[in-house]
């Protein structure tokens, strides 16, 4: 567990810094959720938003567990090194996207569009949200929305070679995205404005790029672990 702790912190930071992307992907839904809550249930808005986000991050953890099983199977094979390199390159691409320097990461989202075509009608039927179980189920379905940020983090999590660790990292990543989407649902304009600032996005992007470079296999990792 001690060696997993820095990775969990990194996953939370990735989710938090990726908040700007989350606003684009899920921010509209969060606003729609808020508006769809019946007038007499506006006092339950916060609980419904919590349930929605809980369902969403649980679906991330489930995806982490499933893809982590594949990573575990490859952990002792030459493919594990290749997967780690690809995960590092995706993290670097994610950092470039967050900083606003390159948007090629969004092309990865096309990989999940076939699955999403089957899930979206089910998710749409759950609107308007009028109960906690309905919000939880909607979040669980919406967690499978094609997202380059999620896919990149998934591959990085799977490269750890342990299914349970992969699930834990995706859960931590989902928790990192939680504050931004909750703020969006509760119309917290200040939080959104902060994360959209150019300086914040560039700083976050650079941090993720550095993390991607650190993830690349090489002698630098032995030096860092020694210090």
PDB file of C-alpha atoms in Angstrom:
ATOM      1  CA  UNK A   1       0.000   0.000   0.000  1.00  0.00           C
ATOM      2  CA  UNK A   2       2.776   2.578   0.729  1.00  0.00           C
ATOM      3  CA  UNK A   3       4.103   2.250  -2.830  1.00  0.00           C
ATOM      4  CA  UNK A   4       0.558   2.717  -4.183  1.00  0.00           C
ATOM      5  CA  UNK A   5      -0.091   5.929  -2.242  1.00  0.00           C
ATOM      6  CA  UNK A   6       1.924   8.260  -4.558  1.00  0.00           C
ATOM      7  CA  UNK A   7       0.104   6.768  -7.545  1.00  0.00           C
ATOM      8  CA  UNK A   8      -3.273   7.352  -5.877  1.00  0.00           C
ATOM      9  CA  UNK A   9      -2.345  10.978  -5.232  1.00  0.00           C
ATOM     10  CA  UNK A  10      -1.225  11.297  -8.859  1.00  0.00           C
ATOM     11  CA  UNK A  11      -4.542   9.844 -10.056  1.00  0.00           C
ATOM     12  CA  UNK A  12      -6.498  12.374  -7.967  1.00  0.00           C
ATOM     13  CA  UNK A  13      -4.387  15.206  -9.390  1.00  0.00           C
ATOM     14  CA  UNK A  14      -4.977  13.938 -12.941  1.00  0.00           C
ATOM     15  CA  UNK A  15      -8.718  13.995 -12.333  1.00  0.00           C
ATOM     16  CA  UNK A  16      -8.638  17.444 -10.785  1.00  0.00           C
ATOM     17  CA  UNK A  17      -6.464  18.961 -13.514  1.00  0.00           C
ATOM     18  CA  UNK A  18      -8.590  17.299 -16.158  1.00  0.00           C
ATOM     19  CA  UNK A  19     -11.604  19.184 -14.830  1.00  0.00           C
ATOM     20  CA  UNK A  20     -11.636  21.498 -17.830  1.00  0.00           C
ATOM     21  CA  UNK A  21     -12.087  18.520 -20.149  1.00  0.00           C
ATOM     22  CA  UNK A  22     -14.760  17.116 -17.848  1.00  0.00           C
ATOM     23  CA  UNK A  23     -16.646  20.392 -18.094  1.00  0.00           C
ATOM     24  CA  UNK A  24     -16.764  20.002 -21.864  1.00  0.00           C
ATOM     25  CA  UNK A  25     -17.786  16.333 -21.769  1.00  0.00           C
ATOM     26  CA  UNK A  26     -20.146  16.198 -18.769  1.00  0.00           C
ATOM     27  CA  UNK A  27     -20.733  19.812 -17.761  1.00  0.00           C
ATOM     28  CA  UNK A  28     -23.767  20.100 -20.017  1.00  0.00           C
ATOM     29  CA  UNK A  29     -25.274  16.992 -18.476  1.00  0.00           C
ATOM     30  CA  UNK A  30     -24.684  18.326 -14.962  1.00  0.00           C
ATOM     31  CA  UNK A  31     -26.542  21.502 -15.890  1.00  0.00           C
ATOM     32  CA  UNK A  32     -29.319  19.443 -17.463  1.00  0.00           C
ATOM     33  CA  UNK A  33     -29.537  17.309 -14.334  1.00  0.00           C
ATOM     34  CA  UNK A  34     -29.966  20.391 -12.194  1.00  0.00           C
ATOM     35  CA  UNK A  35     -32.645  21.850 -14.444  1.00  0.00           C
ATOM     36  CA  UNK A  36     -34.422  18.505 -14.766  1.00  0.00           C
ATOM     37  CA  UNK A  37     -34.917  18.114 -11.023  1.00  0.00           C
ATOM     38  CA  UNK A  38     -38.570  18.879 -10.294  1.00  0.00           C
ATOM     39  CA  UNK A  39     -39.238  22.171  -8.538  1.00  0.00           C
ATOM     40  CA  UNK A  40     -40.512  20.463  -5.398  1.00  0.00           C
ATOM     41  CA  UNK A  41     -37.267  18.460  -5.122  1.00  0.00           C
ATOM     42  CA  UNK A  42     -34.759  21.294  -5.517  1.00  0.00           C
ATOM     43  CA  UNK A  43     -33.773  20.781  -1.875  1.00  0.00           C
ATOM     44  CA  UNK A  44     -32.522  17.309  -2.853  1.00  0.00           C
ATOM     45  CA  UNK A  45     -30.365  18.657  -5.681  1.00  0.00           C
ATOM     46  CA  UNK A  46     -27.055  18.168  -3.888  1.00  0.00           C
ATOM     47  CA  UNK A  47     -27.874  14.561  -2.943  1.00  0.00           C
ATOM     48  CA  UNK A  48     -28.952  13.746  -6.502  1.00  0.00           C
ATOM     49  CA  UNK A  49     -25.737  15.245  -7.895  1.00  0.00           C
ATOM     50  CA  UNK A  50     -23.717  13.241  -5.370  1.00  0.00           C
ATOM     51  CA  UNK A  51     -25.498  10.037  -6.406  1.00  0.00           C
ATOM     52  CA  UNK A  52     -24.902  10.761 -10.082  1.00  0.00           C
ATOM     53  CA  UNK A  53     -21.181  11.335  -9.535  1.00  0.00           C
ATOM     54  CA  UNK A  54     -20.902   8.269  -7.302  1.00  0.00           C
ATOM     55  CA  UNK A  55     -22.327   6.137 -10.103  1.00  0.00           C
ATOM     56  CA  UNK A  56     -19.937   7.715 -12.592  1.00  0.00           C
ATOM     57  CA  UNK A  57     -16.766   7.071 -10.578  1.00  0.00           C
ATOM     58  CA  UNK A  58     -17.885   3.525  -9.725  1.00  0.00           C
ATOM     59  CA  UNK A  59     -18.101   2.845 -13.455  1.00  0.00           C
ATOM     60  CA  UNK A  60     -14.521   4.167 -13.784  1.00  0.00           C
ATOM     61  CA  UNK A  61     -13.409   1.738 -11.072  1.00  0.00           C
ATOM     62  CA  UNK A  62     -15.224  -1.114 -12.819  1.00  0.00           C
ATOM     63  CA  UNK A  63     -13.509  -0.251 -16.105  1.00  0.00           C
ATOM     64  CA  UNK A  64     -10.187  -0.073 -14.246  1.00  0.00           C
ATOM     65  CA  UNK A  65     -10.748  -3.546 -12.803  1.00  0.00           C
ATOM     66  CA  UNK A  66     -11.637  -5.025 -16.204  1.00  0.00           C
ATOM     67  CA  UNK A  67      -8.714  -3.508 -18.091  1.00  0.00           C
ATOM     68  CA  UNK A  68      -6.461  -4.155 -15.106  1.00  0.00           C
ATOM     69  CA  UNK A  69      -7.095  -7.884 -15.531  1.00  0.00           C
ATOM     70  CA  UNK A  70      -5.600  -7.574 -19.005  1.00  0.00           C
ATOM     71  CA  UNK A  71      -2.658  -5.623 -17.616  1.00  0.00           C
ATOM     72  CA  UNK A  72      -2.144  -8.268 -14.938  1.00  0.00           C
ATOM     73  CA  UNK A  73      -2.084 -11.008 -17.574  1.00  0.00           C
ATOM     74  CA  UNK A  74       0.621  -9.116 -19.480  1.00  0.00           C
ATOM     75  CA  UNK A  75       2.596  -8.024 -16.404  1.00  0.00           C
ATOM     76  CA  UNK A  76       5.426 -10.495 -16.909  1.00  0.00           C
ATOM     77  CA  UNK A  77       5.551 -10.365 -20.701  1.00  0.00           C
ATOM     78  CA  UNK A  78       7.414  -8.040 -23.118  1.00  0.00           C
ATOM     79  CA  UNK A  79       4.037  -6.424 -23.900  1.00  0.00           C
ATOM     80  CA  UNK A  80       4.011  -4.879 -20.407  1.00  0.00           C
ATOM     81  CA  UNK A  81       6.882  -2.557 -21.365  1.00  0.00           C
ATOM     82  CA  UNK A  82       5.106  -1.558 -24.572  1.00  0.00           C
ATOM     83  CA  UNK A  83       1.900  -0.822 -22.652  1.00  0.00           C
ATOM     84  CA  UNK A  84       3.805   1.340 -20.171  1.00  0.00           C
ATOM     85  CA  UNK A  85       5.403   3.337 -23.004  1.00  0.00           C
ATOM     86  CA  UNK A  86       2.003   3.844 -24.661  1.00  0.00           C
ATOM     87  CA  UNK A  87       0.506   4.903 -21.308  1.00  0.00           C
ATOM     88  CA  UNK A  88       3.314   7.448 -20.838  1.00  0.00           C
ATOM     89  CA  UNK A  89       2.818   8.851 -24.348  1.00  0.00           C
ATOM     90  CA  UNK A  90      -0.919   9.170 -23.718  1.00  0.00           C
ATOM     91  CA  UNK A  91      -0.234  11.043 -20.481  1.00  0.00           C
ATOM     92  CA  UNK A  92       2.041  13.431 -22.377  1.00  0.00           C
ATOM     93  CA  UNK A  93      -0.691  13.890 -25.003  1.00  0.00           C
ATOM     94  CA  UNK A  94      -3.150  14.544 -22.160  1.00  0.00           C
ATOM     95  CA  UNK A  95      -0.859  17.238 -20.760  1.00  0.00           C
ATOM     96  CA  UNK A  96      -0.581  18.876 -24.187  1.00  0.00           C
ATOM     97  CA  UNK A  97      -4.363  18.844 -24.428  1.00  0.00           C
ATOM     98  CA  UNK A  98      -4.882  20.316 -20.967  1.00  0.00           C
ATOM     99  CA  UNK A  99      -2.414  23.102 -21.742  1.00  0.00           C
ATOM    100  CA  UNK A 100      -4.223  23.836 -25.005  1.00  0.00           C
ATOM    101  CA  UNK A 101      -1.227  23.005 -27.201  1.00  0.00           C
ATOM    102  CA  UNK A 102      -2.553  19.933 -29.028  1.00  0.00           C
ATOM    103  CA  UNK A 103      -6.020  18.371 -29.267  1.00  0.00           C
ATOM    104  CA  UNK A 104      -5.124  15.063 -30.907  1.00  0.00           C
ATOM    105  CA  UNK A 105      -6.116  13.234 -27.737  1.00  0.00           C
ATOM    106  CA  UNK A 106      -9.789  13.737 -28.599  1.00  0.00           C
ATOM    107  CA  UNK A 107      -9.379  11.375 -31.583  1.00  0.00           C
ATOM    108  CA  UNK A 108      -9.014   8.477 -29.145  1.00  0.00           C
ATOM    109  CA  UNK A 109     -12.611   9.045 -28.086  1.00  0.00           C
ATOM    110  CA  UNK A 110     -13.811   7.531 -31.369  1.00  0.00           C
ATOM    111  CA  UNK A 111     -12.755   4.109 -30.012  1.00  0.00           C
ATOM    112  CA  UNK A 112     -15.716   3.983 -27.638  1.00  0.00           C
ATOM    113  CA  UNK A 113     -18.417   5.478 -29.822  1.00  0.00           C
ATOM    114  CA  UNK A 114     -19.761   2.092 -30.916  1.00  0.00           C
ATOM    115  CA  UNK A 115     -20.402   1.051 -27.313  1.00  0.00           C
ATOM    116  CA  UNK A 116     -21.819   4.460 -26.425  1.00  0.00           C
ATOM    117  CA  UNK A 117     -24.412   4.229 -29.212  1.00  0.00           C
ATOM    118  CA  UNK A 118     -25.970   1.326 -27.313  1.00  0.00           C
ATOM    119  CA  UNK A 119     -25.690   2.926 -23.861  1.00  0.00           C
ATOM    120  CA  UNK A 120     -26.876   6.467 -24.655  1.00  0.00           C
ATOM    121  CA  UNK A 121     -30.566   5.570 -25.278  1.00  0.00           C
ATOM    122  CA  UNK A 122     -30.684   3.841 -21.872  1.00  0.00           C
ATOM    123  CA  UNK A 123     -29.148   6.884 -20.179  1.00  0.00           C
ATOM    124  CA  UNK A 124     -31.555   9.267 -21.915  1.00  0.00           C
ATOM    125  CA  UNK A 125     -34.566   7.325 -20.636  1.00  0.00           C
ATOM    126  CA  UNK A 126     -33.531   8.065 -17.046  1.00  0.00           C
ATOM    127  CA  UNK A 127     -34.134  11.802 -17.510  1.00  0.00           C
ATOM    128  CA  UNK A 128     -35.607  13.666 -15.754  1.00  0.00           C
ATOM    129  CA  UNK A 129     -33.907  12.441 -12.585  1.00  0.00           C
ATOM    130  CA  UNK A 130     -36.407  12.153  -9.748  1.00  0.00           C
ATOM    131  CA  UNK A 131     -34.800   9.705  -7.293  1.00  0.00           C
ATOM    132  CA  UNK A 132     -31.400   8.755  -5.873  1.00  0.00           C
ATOM    133  CA  UNK A 133     -31.331   5.258  -7.489  1.00  0.00           C
ATOM    134  CA  UNK A 134     -32.180   6.856 -10.843  1.00  0.00           C
ATOM    135  CA  UNK A 135     -29.337   9.390 -10.457  1.00  0.00           C
ATOM    136  CA  UNK A 136     -26.918   6.620  -9.408  1.00  0.00           C
ATOM    137  CA  UNK A 137     -27.807   4.487 -12.443  1.00  0.00           C
ATOM    138  CA  UNK A 138     -27.565   7.458 -14.804  1.00  0.00           C
ATOM    139  CA  UNK A 139     -24.079   8.241 -13.501  1.00  0.00           C
ATOM    140  CA  UNK A 140     -23.026   4.601 -13.867  1.00  0.00           C
ATOM    141  CA  UNK A 141     -24.131   4.645 -17.511  1.00  0.00           C
ATOM    142  CA  UNK A 142     -22.655   8.065 -18.241  1.00  0.00           C
ATOM    143  CA  UNK A 143     -19.297   6.889 -16.956  1.00  0.00           C
ATOM    144  CA  UNK A 144     -18.903   4.944 -20.216  1.00  0.00           C
ATOM    145  CA  UNK A 145     -19.086   8.102 -22.338  1.00  0.00           C
ATOM    146  CA  UNK A 146     -16.128   8.070 -24.802  1.00  0.00           C
ATOM    147  CA  UNK A 147     -13.432  10.267 -23.227  1.00  0.00           C
ATOM    148  CA  UNK A 148      -9.767  10.514 -24.213  1.00  0.00           C
ATOM    149  CA  UNK A 149      -8.872  11.637 -20.703  1.00  0.00           C
ATOM    150  CA  UNK A 150     -10.459   8.546 -19.143  1.00  0.00           C
ATOM    151  CA  UNK A 151      -8.981   6.217 -21.764  1.00  0.00           C
ATOM    152  CA  UNK A 152      -5.480   7.584 -21.198  1.00  0.00           C
ATOM    153  CA  UNK A 153      -5.793   7.201 -17.437  1.00  0.00           C
ATOM    154  CA  UNK A 154      -7.213   3.693 -17.875  1.00  0.00           C
ATOM    155  CA  UNK A 155      -4.191   2.540 -19.859  1.00  0.00           C
ATOM    156  CA  UNK A 156      -1.838   4.124 -17.328  1.00  0.00           C
ATOM    157  CA  UNK A 157      -3.703   2.376 -14.496  1.00  0.00           C
ATOM    158  CA  UNK A 158      -3.611  -0.955 -16.345  1.00  0.00           C
ATOM    159  CA  UNK A 159       0.145  -0.619 -16.882  1.00  0.00           C
ATOM    160  CA  UNK A 160       0.625  -1.112 -13.117  1.00  0.00           C
ATOM    161  CA  UNK A 161       0.030  -4.848 -13.696  1.00  0.00           C
ATOM    162  CA  UNK A 162      -2.500  -5.355 -10.884  1.00  0.00           C
ATOM    163  CA  UNK A 163      -6.277  -5.374 -11.402  1.00  0.00           C
ATOM    164  CA  UNK A 164      -7.120  -4.160  -7.882  1.00  0.00           C
ATOM    165  CA  UNK A 165      -4.525  -1.373  -8.086  1.00  0.00           C
ATOM    166  CA  UNK A 166      -5.927  -0.380 -11.468  1.00  0.00           C
ATOM    167  CA  UNK A 167      -9.457  -0.195 -10.030  1.00  0.00           C
ATOM    168  CA  UNK A 168      -8.210   1.834  -7.046  1.00  0.00           C
ATOM    169  CA  UNK A 169      -6.385   4.283  -9.324  1.00  0.00           C
ATOM    170  CA  UNK A 170      -9.467   4.803 -11.488  1.00  0.00           C
ATOM    171  CA  UNK A 171     -11.559   5.325  -8.345  1.00  0.00           C
ATOM    172  CA  UNK A 172      -9.051   7.959  -7.187  1.00  0.00           C
ATOM    173  CA  UNK A 173      -9.122   9.574 -10.628  1.00  0.00           C
ATOM    174  CA  UNK A 174     -12.910   9.750 -10.488  1.00  0.00           C
ATOM    175  CA  UNK A 175     -12.778  11.333  -7.040  1.00  0.00           C
ATOM    176  CA  UNK A 176     -10.416  13.938  -8.487  1.00  0.00           C
ATOM    177  CA  UNK A 177     -12.978  14.924 -11.126  1.00  0.00           C
ATOM    178  CA  UNK A 178     -15.763  15.110  -8.517  1.00  0.00           C
ATOM    179  CA  UNK A 179     -15.236  18.683  -7.190  1.00  0.00           C
ATOM    180  CA  UNK A 180     -15.360  20.235 -10.659  1.00  0.00           C
ATOM    181  CA  UNK A 181     -18.514  18.489 -11.792  1.00  0.00           C
ATOM    182  CA  UNK A 182     -20.238  19.073  -8.468  1.00  0.00           C
ATOM    183  CA  UNK A 183     -19.341  22.744  -8.752  1.00  0.00           C
ATOM    184  CA  UNK A 184     -20.783  22.775 -12.260  1.00  0.00           C
ATOM    185  CA  UNK A 185     -24.004  21.174 -11.099  1.00  0.00           C
ATOM    186  CA  UNK A 186     -24.279  23.676  -8.264  1.00  0.00           C
ATOM    187  CA  UNK A 187     -23.472  26.617 -10.568  1.00  0.00           C
ATOM    188  CA  UNK A 188     -20.206  27.515  -8.820  1.00  0.00           C
ATOM    189  CA  UNK A 189     -18.913  29.927 -11.471  1.00  0.00           C
ATOM    190  CA  UNK A 190     -15.780  30.848  -9.523  1.00  0.00           C
ATOM    191  CA  UNK A 191     -14.467  27.264  -9.554  1.00  0.00           C
ATOM    192  CA  UNK A 192     -15.113  26.942 -13.275  1.00  0.00           C
ATOM    193  CA  UNK A 193     -13.470  30.284 -14.013  1.00  0.00           C
ATOM    194  CA  UNK A 194     -10.370  29.291 -12.028  1.00  0.00           C
ATOM    195  CA  UNK A 195      -9.897  26.022 -13.895  1.00  0.00           C
ATOM    196  CA  UNK A 196     -10.387  27.764 -17.246  1.00  0.00           C
ATOM    197  CA  UNK A 197      -7.628  30.286 -16.631  1.00  0.00           C
ATOM    198  CA  UNK A 198      -4.808  29.990 -19.119  1.00  0.00           C
ATOM    199  CA  UNK A 199      -2.105  29.910 -16.445  1.00  0.00           C
ATOM    200  CA  UNK A 200      -3.834  27.159 -14.458  1.00  0.00           C
ATOM    201  CA  UNK A 201      -4.350  25.015 -17.561  1.00  0.00           C
ATOM    202  CA  UNK A 202      -0.750  25.418 -18.713  1.00  0.00           C
ATOM    203  CA  UNK A 203       0.602  24.623 -15.238  1.00  0.00           C
ATOM    204  CA  UNK A 204      -1.621  21.573 -15.000  1.00  0.00           C
ATOM    205  CA  UNK A 205      -0.669  20.447 -18.497  1.00  0.00           C
ATOM    206  CA  UNK A 206       3.048  20.763 -17.729  1.00  0.00           C
ATOM    207  CA  UNK A 207       2.610  18.759 -14.531  1.00  0.00           C
ATOM    208  CA  UNK A 208       0.870  15.933 -16.409  1.00  0.00           C
ATOM    209  CA  UNK A 209       3.558  16.012 -19.135  1.00  0.00           C
ATOM    210  CA  UNK A 210       6.265  15.660 -16.477  1.00  0.00           C
ATOM    211  CA  UNK A 211       4.348  12.770 -14.960  1.00  0.00           C
ATOM    212  CA  UNK A 212       4.170  11.137 -18.407  1.00  0.00           C
ATOM    213  CA  UNK A 213       7.927  11.544 -18.842  1.00  0.00           C
ATOM    214  CA  UNK A 214       8.472   9.993 -15.409  1.00  0.00           C
ATOM    215  CA  UNK A 215       6.218   7.067 -16.401  1.00  0.00           C
ATOM    216  CA  UNK A 216       8.444   6.231 -19.401  1.00  0.00           C
ATOM    217  CA  UNK A 217      10.650   3.245 -18.562  1.00  0.00           C
ATOM    218  CA  UNK A 218      14.299   4.183 -18.159  1.00  0.00           C
ATOM    219  CA  UNK A 219      17.206   4.719 -15.785  1.00  0.00           C
ATOM    220  CA  UNK A 220      15.648   7.934 -14.467  1.00  0.00           C
ATOM    221  CA  UNK A 221      13.078   5.867 -12.535  1.00  0.00           C
ATOM    222  CA  UNK A 222      15.793   3.913 -10.681  1.00  0.00           C
ATOM    223  CA  UNK A 223      17.469   7.210  -9.778  1.00  0.00           C
ATOM    224  CA  UNK A 224      14.203   8.714  -8.510  1.00  0.00           C
ATOM    225  CA  UNK A 225      13.297   5.610  -6.502  1.00  0.00           C
ATOM    226  CA  UNK A 226      16.750   5.708  -4.928  1.00  0.00           C
ATOM    227  CA  UNK A 227      16.137   9.284  -3.736  1.00  0.00           C
TER     228      UNK A 227
END
